[in-house]
Coordinates of N, CA and C in Angstrom, one line a residue:
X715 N 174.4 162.1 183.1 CA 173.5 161.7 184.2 C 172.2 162.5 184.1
X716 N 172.2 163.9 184.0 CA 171.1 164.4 183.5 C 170.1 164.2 182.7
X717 N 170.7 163.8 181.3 CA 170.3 163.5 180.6 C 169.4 162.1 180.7
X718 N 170.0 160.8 181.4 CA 169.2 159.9 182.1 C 168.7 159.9 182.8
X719 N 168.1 161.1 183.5 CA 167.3 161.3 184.6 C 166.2 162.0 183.6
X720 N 166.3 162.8 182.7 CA 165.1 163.2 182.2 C 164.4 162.7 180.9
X721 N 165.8 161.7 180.6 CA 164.5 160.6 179.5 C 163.7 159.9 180.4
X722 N 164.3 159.2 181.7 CA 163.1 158.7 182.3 C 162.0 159.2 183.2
X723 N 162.2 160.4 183.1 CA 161.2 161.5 183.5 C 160.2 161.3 182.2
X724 N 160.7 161.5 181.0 CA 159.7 161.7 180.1 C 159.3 160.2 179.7
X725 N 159.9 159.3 180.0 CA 159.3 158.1 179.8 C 158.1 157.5 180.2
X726 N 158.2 157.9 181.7 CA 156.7 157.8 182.6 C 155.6 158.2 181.8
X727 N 155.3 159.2 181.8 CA 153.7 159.5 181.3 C 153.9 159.0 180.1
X728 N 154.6 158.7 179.2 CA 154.1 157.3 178.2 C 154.0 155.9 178.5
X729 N 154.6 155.6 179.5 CA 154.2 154.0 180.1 C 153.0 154.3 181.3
X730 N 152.8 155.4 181.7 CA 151.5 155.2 182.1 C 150.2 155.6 181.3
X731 N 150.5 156.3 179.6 CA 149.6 156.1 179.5 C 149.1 154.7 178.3
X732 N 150.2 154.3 178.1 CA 149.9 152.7 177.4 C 149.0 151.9 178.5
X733 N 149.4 152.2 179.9 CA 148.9 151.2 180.8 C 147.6 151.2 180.8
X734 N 147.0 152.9 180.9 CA 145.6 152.8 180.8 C 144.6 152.6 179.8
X735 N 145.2 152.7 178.0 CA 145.3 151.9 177.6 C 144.8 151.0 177.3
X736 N 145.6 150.1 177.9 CA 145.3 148.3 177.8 C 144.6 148.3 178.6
X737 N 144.3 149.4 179.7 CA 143.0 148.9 181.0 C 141.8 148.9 180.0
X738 N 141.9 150.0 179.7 CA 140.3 150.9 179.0 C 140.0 149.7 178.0
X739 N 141.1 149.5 177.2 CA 140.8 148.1 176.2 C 140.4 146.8 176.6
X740 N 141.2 146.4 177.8 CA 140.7 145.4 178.3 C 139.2 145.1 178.9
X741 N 138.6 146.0 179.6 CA 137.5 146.5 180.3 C 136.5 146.6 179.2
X742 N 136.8 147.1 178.4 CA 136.0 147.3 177.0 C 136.0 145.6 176.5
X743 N 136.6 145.3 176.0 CA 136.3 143.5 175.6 C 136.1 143.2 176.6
X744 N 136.1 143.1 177.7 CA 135.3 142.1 178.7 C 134.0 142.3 179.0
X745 N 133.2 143.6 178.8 CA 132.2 143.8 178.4 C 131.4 143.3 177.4
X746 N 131.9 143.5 176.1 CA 131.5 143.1 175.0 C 131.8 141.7 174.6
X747 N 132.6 141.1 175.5 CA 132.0 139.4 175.7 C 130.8 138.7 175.3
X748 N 130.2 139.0 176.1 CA 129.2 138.2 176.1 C 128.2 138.4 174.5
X749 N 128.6 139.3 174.1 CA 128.1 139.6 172.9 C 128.8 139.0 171.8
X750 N 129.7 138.8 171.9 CA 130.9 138.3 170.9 C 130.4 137.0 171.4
X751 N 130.2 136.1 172.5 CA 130.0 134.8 172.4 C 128.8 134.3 171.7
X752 N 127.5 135.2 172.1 CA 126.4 135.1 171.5 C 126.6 135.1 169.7
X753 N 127.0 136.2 169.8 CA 127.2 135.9 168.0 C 127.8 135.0 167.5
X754 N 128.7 134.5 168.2 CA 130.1 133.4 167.5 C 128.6 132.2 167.2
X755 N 128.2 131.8 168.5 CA 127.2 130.7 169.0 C 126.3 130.5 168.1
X756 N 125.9 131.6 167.8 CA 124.7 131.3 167.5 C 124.8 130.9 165.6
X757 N 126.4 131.6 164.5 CA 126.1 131.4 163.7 C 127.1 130.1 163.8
X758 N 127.6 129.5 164.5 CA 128.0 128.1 164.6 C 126.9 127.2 164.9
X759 N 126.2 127.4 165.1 CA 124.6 126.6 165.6 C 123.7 126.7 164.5
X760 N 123.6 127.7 163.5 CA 122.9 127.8 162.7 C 123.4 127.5 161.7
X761 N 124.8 126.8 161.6 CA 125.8 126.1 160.2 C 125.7 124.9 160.8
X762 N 125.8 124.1 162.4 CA 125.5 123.1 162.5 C 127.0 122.9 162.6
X763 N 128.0 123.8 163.3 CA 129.3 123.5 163.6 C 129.5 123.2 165.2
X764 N 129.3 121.3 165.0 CA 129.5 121.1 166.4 C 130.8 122.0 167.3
X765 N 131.7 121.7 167.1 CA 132.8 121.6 167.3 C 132.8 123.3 168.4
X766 N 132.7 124.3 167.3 CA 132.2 125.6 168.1 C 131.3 125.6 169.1
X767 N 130.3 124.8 168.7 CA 129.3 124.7 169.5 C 129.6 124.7 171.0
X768 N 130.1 123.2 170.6 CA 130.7 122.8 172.0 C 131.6 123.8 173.1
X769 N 132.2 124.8 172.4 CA 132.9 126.0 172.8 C 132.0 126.9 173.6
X770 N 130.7 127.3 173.3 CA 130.0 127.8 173.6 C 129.1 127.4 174.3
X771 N 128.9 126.3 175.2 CA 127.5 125.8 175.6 C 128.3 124.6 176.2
X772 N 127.7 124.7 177.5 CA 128.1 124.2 178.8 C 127.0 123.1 178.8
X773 N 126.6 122.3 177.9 CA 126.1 121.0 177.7 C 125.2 120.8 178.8
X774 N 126.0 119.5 180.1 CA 125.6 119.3 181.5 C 124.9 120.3 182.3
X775 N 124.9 121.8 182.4 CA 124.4 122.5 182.7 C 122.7 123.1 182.3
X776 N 123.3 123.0 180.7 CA 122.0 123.1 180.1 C 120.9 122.0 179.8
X777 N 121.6 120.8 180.0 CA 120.5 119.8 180.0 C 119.5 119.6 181.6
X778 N 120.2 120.3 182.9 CA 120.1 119.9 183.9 C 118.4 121.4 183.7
X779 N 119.1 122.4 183.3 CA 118.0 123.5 183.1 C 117.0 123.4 182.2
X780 N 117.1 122.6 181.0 CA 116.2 122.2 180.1 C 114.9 121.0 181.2
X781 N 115.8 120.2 181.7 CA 114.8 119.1 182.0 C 114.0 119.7 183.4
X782 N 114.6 120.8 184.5 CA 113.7 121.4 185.0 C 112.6 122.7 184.8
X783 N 113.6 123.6 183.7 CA 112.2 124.1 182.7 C 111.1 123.1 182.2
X784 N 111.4 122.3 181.3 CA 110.1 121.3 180.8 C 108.9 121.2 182.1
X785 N 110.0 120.3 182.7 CA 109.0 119.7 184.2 C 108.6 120.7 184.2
X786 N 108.5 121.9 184.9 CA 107.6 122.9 185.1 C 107.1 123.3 184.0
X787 N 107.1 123.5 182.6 CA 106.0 123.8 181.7 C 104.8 122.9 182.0
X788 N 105.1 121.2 182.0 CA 104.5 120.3 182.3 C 103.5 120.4 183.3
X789 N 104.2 120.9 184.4 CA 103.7 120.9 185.7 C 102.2 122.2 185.3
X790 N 102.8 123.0 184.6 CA 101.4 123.9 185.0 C 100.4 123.8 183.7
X791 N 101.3 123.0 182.8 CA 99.9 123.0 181.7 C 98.6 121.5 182.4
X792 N 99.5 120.4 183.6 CA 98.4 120.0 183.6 C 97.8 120.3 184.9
X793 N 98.1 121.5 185.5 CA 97.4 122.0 186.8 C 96.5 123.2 185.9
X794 N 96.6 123.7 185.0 CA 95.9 124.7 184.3 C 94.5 123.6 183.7
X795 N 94.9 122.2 183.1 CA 93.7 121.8 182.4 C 93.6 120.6 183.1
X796 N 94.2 120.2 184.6 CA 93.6 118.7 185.2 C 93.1 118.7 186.2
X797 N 91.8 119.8 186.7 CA 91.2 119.6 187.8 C 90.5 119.2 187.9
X798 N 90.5 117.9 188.9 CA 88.9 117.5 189.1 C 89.4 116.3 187.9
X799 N 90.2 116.1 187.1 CA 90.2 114.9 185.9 C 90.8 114.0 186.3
X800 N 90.4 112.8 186.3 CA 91.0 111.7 187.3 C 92.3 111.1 185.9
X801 N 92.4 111.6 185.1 CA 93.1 111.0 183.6 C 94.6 112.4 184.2
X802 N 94.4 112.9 185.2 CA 95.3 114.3 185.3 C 96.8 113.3 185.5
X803 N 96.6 112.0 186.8 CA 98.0 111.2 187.1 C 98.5 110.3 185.8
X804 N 97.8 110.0 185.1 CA 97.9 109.5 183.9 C 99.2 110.8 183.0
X805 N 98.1 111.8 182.6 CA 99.0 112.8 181.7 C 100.5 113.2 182.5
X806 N 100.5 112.9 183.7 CA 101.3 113.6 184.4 C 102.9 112.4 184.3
X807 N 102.5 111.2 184.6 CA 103.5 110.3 184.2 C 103.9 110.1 182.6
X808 N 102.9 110.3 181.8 CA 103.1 110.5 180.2 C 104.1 111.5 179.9
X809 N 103.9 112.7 180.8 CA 105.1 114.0 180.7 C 106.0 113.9 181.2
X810 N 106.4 113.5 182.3 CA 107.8 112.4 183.1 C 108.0 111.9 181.9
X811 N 107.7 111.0 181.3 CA 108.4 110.5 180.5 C 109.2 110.7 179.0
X812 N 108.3 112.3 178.3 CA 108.6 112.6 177.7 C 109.6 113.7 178.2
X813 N 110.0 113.6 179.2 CA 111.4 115.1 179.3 C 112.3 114.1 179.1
X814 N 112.7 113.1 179.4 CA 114.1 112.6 179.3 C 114.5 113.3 177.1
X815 N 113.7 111.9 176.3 CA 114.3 112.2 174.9 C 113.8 114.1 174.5
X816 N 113.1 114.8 175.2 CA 113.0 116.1 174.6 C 113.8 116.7 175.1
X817 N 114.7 116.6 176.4 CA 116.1 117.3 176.7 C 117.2 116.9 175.8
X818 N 117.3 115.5 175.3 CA 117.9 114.7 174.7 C 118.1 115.4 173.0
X819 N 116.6 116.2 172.8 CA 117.0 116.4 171.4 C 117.3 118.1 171.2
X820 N 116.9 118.7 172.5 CA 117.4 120.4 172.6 C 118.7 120.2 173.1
X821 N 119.7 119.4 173.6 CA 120.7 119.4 174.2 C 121.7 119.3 172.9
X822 N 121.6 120.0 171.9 CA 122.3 119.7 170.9 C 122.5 120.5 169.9
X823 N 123.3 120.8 168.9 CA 123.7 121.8 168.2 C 122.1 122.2 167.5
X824 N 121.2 121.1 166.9 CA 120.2 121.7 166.2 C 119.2 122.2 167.6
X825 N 119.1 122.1 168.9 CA 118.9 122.5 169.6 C 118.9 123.9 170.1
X826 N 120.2 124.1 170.5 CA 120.6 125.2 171.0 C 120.4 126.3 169.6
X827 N 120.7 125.7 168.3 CA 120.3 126.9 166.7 C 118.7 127.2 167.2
X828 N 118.3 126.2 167.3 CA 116.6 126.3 167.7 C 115.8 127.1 169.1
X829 N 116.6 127.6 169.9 CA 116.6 128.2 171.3 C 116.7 129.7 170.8
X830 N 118.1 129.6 170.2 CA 118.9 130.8 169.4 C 117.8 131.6 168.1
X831 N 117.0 131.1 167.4 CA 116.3 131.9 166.8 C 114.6 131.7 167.0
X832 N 114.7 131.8 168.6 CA 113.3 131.8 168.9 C 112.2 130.5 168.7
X833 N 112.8 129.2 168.8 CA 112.0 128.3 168.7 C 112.2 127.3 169.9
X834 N 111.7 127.9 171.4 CA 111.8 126.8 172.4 C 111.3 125.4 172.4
X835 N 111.6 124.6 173.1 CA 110.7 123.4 173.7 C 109.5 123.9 173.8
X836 N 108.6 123.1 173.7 CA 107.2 123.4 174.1 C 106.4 122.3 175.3
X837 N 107.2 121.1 175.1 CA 106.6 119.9 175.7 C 105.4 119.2 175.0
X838 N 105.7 119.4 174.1 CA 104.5 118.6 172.9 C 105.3 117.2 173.2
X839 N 104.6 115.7 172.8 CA 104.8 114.5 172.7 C 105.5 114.7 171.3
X840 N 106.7 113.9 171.1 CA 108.0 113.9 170.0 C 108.3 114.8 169.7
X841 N 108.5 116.4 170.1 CA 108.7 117.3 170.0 C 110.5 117.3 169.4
X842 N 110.7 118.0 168.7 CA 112.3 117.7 167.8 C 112.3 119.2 167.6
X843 N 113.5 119.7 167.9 CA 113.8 120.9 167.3 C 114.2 120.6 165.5
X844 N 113.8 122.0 164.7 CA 113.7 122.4 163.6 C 114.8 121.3 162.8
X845 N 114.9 121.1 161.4 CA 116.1 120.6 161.1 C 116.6 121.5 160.4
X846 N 117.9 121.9 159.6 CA 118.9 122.9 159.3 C 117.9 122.8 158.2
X847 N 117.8 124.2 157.5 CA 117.4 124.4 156.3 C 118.4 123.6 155.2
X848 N 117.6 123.0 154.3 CA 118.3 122.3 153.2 C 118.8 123.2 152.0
X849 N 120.0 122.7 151.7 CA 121.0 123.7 150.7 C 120.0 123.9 149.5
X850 N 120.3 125.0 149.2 CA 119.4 125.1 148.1 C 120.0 124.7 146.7
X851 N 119.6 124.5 145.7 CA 120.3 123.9 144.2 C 120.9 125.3 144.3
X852 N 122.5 124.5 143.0 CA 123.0 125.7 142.5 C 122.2 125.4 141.1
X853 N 122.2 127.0 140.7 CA 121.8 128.0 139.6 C 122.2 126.9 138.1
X854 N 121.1 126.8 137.2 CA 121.6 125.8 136.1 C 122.4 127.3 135.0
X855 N 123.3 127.3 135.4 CA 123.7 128.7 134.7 C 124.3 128.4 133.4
X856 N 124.8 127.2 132.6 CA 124.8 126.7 131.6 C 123.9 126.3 130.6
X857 N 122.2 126.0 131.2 CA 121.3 125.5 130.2 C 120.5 127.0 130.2
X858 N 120.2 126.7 128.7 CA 119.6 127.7 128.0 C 118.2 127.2 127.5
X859 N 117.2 128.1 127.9 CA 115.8 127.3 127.7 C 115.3 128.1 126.5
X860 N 114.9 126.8 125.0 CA 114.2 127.3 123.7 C 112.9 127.0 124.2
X861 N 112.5 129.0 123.6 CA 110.7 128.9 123.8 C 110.5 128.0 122.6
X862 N 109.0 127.7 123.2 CA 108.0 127.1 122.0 C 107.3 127.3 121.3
X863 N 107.1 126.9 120.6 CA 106.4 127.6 119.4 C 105.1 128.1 119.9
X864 N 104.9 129.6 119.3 CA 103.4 129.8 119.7 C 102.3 128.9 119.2
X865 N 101.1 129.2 119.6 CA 100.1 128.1 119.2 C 98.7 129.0 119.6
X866 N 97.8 128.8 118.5 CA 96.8 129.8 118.5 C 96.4 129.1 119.8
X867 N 95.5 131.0 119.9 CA 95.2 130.8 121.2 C 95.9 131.1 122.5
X868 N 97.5 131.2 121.9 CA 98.1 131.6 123.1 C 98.3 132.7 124.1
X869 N 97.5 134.1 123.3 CA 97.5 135.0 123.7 C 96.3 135.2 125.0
X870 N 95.1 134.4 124.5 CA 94.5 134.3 125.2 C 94.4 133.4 126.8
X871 N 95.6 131.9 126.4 CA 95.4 131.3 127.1 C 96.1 132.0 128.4
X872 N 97.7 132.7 127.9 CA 98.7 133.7 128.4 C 97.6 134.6 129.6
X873 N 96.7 135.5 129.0 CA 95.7 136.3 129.7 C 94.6 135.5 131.0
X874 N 94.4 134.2 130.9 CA 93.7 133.7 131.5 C 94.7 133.4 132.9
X875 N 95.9 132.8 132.4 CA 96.8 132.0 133.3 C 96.9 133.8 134.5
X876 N 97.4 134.7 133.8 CA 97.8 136.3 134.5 C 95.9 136.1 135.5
X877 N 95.1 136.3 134.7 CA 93.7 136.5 135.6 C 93.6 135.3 136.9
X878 N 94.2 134.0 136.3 CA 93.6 132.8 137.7 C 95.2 133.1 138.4
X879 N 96.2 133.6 138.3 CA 97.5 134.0 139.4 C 96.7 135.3 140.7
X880 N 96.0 136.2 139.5 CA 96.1 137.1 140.3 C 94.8 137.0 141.3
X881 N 94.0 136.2 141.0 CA 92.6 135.4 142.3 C 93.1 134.5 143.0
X882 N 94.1 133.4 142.6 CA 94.6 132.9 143.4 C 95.0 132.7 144.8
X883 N 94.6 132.2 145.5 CA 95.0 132.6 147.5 C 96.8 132.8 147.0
X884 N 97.3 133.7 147.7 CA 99.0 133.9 148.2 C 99.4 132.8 149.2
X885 N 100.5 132.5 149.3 CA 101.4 131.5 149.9 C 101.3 132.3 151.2
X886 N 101.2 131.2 152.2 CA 101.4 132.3 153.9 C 102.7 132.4 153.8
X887 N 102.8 133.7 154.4 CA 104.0 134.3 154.9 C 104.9 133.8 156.0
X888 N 106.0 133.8 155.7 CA 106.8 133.2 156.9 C 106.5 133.7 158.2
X889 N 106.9 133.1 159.5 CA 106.7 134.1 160.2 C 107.7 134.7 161.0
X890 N 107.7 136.2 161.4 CA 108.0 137.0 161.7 C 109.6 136.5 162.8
X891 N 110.6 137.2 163.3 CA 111.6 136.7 164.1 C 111.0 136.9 165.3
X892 N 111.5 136.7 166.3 CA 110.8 137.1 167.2 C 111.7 138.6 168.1
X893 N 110.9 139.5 168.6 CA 112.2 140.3 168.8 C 112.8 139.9 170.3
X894 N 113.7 140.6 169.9 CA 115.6 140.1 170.5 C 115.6 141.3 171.6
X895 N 116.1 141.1 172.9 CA 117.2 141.9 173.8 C 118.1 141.2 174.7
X896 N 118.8 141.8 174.8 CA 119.7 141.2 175.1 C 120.8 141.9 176.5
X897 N 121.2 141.2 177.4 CA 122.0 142.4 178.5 C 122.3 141.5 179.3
X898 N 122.9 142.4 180.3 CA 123.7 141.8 181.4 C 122.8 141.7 182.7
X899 N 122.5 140.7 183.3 CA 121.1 140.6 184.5 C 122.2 140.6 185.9
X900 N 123.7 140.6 186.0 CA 124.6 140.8 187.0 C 126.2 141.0 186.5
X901 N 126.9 140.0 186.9 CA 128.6 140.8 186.8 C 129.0 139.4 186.0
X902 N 128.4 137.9 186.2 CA 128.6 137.1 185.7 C 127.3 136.4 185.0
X903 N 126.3 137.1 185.1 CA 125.2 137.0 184.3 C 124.8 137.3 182.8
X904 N 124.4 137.1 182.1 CA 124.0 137.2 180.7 C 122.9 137.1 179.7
X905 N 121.4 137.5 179.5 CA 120.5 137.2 179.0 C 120.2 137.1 177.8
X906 N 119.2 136.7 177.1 CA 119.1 136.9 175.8 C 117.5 136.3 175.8
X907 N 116.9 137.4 175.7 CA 115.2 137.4 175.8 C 114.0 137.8 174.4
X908 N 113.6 136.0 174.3 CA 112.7 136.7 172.8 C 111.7 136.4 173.3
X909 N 110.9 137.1 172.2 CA 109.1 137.2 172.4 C 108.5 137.4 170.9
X910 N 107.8 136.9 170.8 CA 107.3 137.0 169.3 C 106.1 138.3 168.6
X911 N 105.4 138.2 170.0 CA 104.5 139.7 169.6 C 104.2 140.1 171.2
X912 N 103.5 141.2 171.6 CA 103.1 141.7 172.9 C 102.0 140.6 173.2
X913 N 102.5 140.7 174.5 CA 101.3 139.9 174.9 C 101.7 138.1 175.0
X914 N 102.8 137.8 174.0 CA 103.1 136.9 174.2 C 104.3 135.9 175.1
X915 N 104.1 135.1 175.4 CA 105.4 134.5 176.3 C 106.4 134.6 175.9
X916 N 107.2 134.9 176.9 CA 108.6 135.2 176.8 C 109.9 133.9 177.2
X917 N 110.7 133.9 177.0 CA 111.5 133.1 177.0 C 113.4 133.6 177.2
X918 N 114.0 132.8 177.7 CA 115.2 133.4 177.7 C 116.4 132.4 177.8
X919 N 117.8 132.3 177.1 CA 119.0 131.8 177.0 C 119.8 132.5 178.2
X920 N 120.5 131.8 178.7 CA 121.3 132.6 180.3 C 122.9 131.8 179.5
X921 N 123.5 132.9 179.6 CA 124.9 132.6 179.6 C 125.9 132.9 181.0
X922 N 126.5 132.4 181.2 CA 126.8 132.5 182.5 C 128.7 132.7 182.4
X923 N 129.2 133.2 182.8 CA 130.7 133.7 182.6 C 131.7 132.8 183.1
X924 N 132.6 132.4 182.3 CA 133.6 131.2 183.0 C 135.2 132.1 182.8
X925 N 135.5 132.4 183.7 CA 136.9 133.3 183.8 C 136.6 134.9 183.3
X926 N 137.3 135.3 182.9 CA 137.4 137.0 182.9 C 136.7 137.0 181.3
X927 N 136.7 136.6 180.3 CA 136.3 136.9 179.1 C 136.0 135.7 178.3
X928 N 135.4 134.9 178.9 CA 134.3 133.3 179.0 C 133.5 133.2 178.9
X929 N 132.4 133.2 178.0 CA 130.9 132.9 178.5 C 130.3 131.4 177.6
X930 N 129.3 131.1 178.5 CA 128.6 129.9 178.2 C 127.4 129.6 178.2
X931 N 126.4 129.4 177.3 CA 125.1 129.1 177.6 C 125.2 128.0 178.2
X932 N 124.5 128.7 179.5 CA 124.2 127.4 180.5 C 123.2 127.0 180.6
X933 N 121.9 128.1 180.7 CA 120.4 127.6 180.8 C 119.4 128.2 180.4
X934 N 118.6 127.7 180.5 CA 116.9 129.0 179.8 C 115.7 128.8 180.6
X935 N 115.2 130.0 180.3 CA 113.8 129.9 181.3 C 112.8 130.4 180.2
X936 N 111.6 129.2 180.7 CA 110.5 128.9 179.6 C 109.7 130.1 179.9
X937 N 109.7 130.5 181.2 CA 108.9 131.2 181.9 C 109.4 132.9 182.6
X938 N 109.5 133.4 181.4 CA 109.6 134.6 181.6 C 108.7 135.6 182.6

């Protein structure tokens, strides 16, 4: 009997400290949720994996936020350039009309990849988020290329081609990502805020938490 009184003496403080434990662990991944969703999301959106997608993005929600972002981008670019312009009620029903198909075409995996690496709606007329970069050829790693025969003059022509490469204008540079932060704006809140340089408009992806270790891009704000 002793003996069973002081194994489970000593058993305690190992089942309490597994318990804490799985707290500390638990608490720790529910944190780092929302980070783990963002990442999943975003390289399923940039492969163009509906399926995931759909896992991550609360659709209905984000089309409801997309189409009242727009409206208001709409709303203040023609209160910024339609004073006094009798053509302003004109531009203004032309923009009504384009939020329905430009929610229609961000509300969607090439959408949301497009939100995800810093490329909002704008409210341009036919505005289309980016299409997936096209695969690049595989490598001809079988063919073997015979030079040609020299031919006078080659050395010189060789020297000219090196002189007109190196005056030649350079190819513009891609441009830059935009930079990334990212955090928690409450207990079921979630942000993810790019900007391309100072000074420039900001933008942001809201994920919003669905049960204990859930999250969802629900909406964005054009207007940082």
């Amino acid at each position: 009997m002793a003996v069973s009184t002081r194994t489970k003496r000593g058993a305690r403080p190992l089942i309490v400290t597994l318990i804490v434990i799985v707290v500390i662990a638990a608490l720790g991944f529910a944190y780092a949720s929302p980070y783990i969703a963002l990442n999943n999301l975003k390289r399923a959106a940039d492969a163009r994996d509906a399926q995931t997608v759909n896992q991550y993005v609360d659709f209905p929600a984000l089309r409801e936020s997309l189409k009242q972002q727009v409206a208001g981008l709409l709303t203040r670019r023609l209160g910024s350039h339609g004073n006094g312009n009798p053509l302003a009620a004109i531009g203004a029903m032309i923009g009504v009309a384009l939020i329905g198909p430009l929610v229609d075409a961000y509300a969607t995996p090439d959408g949301v990849a497009a939100l995800l690496n810093g490329m909002p709606p704008r409210g341009e007329p036919g505005e289309q988020p980016p299409a997936p970069p096209a695969a690049s050829n595989p490598p001809a790693a079988n063919v073997r290329s015979v030079p040609a025969p020299a031919s006078p003059g080659a050395g010189n022509n060789a020297g000219n081609r090196a002189n007109n490469s190196a005056t030649s204008p350079q190819p513009p540079q891609p441009p830059q990502p935009p930079q990334t932060t990212a955090g928690y704006r409450g207990l079921n809140e979630f942000a993810v805020t790019y900007q391309h340089g100072v000074g420039d408009a900001r933008y942001s992806a809201i994920f919003l938490r669905e049960g204990l270790f859930t999250w969802k891009l629900a909406a964005v704000n054009l207007n940082e």
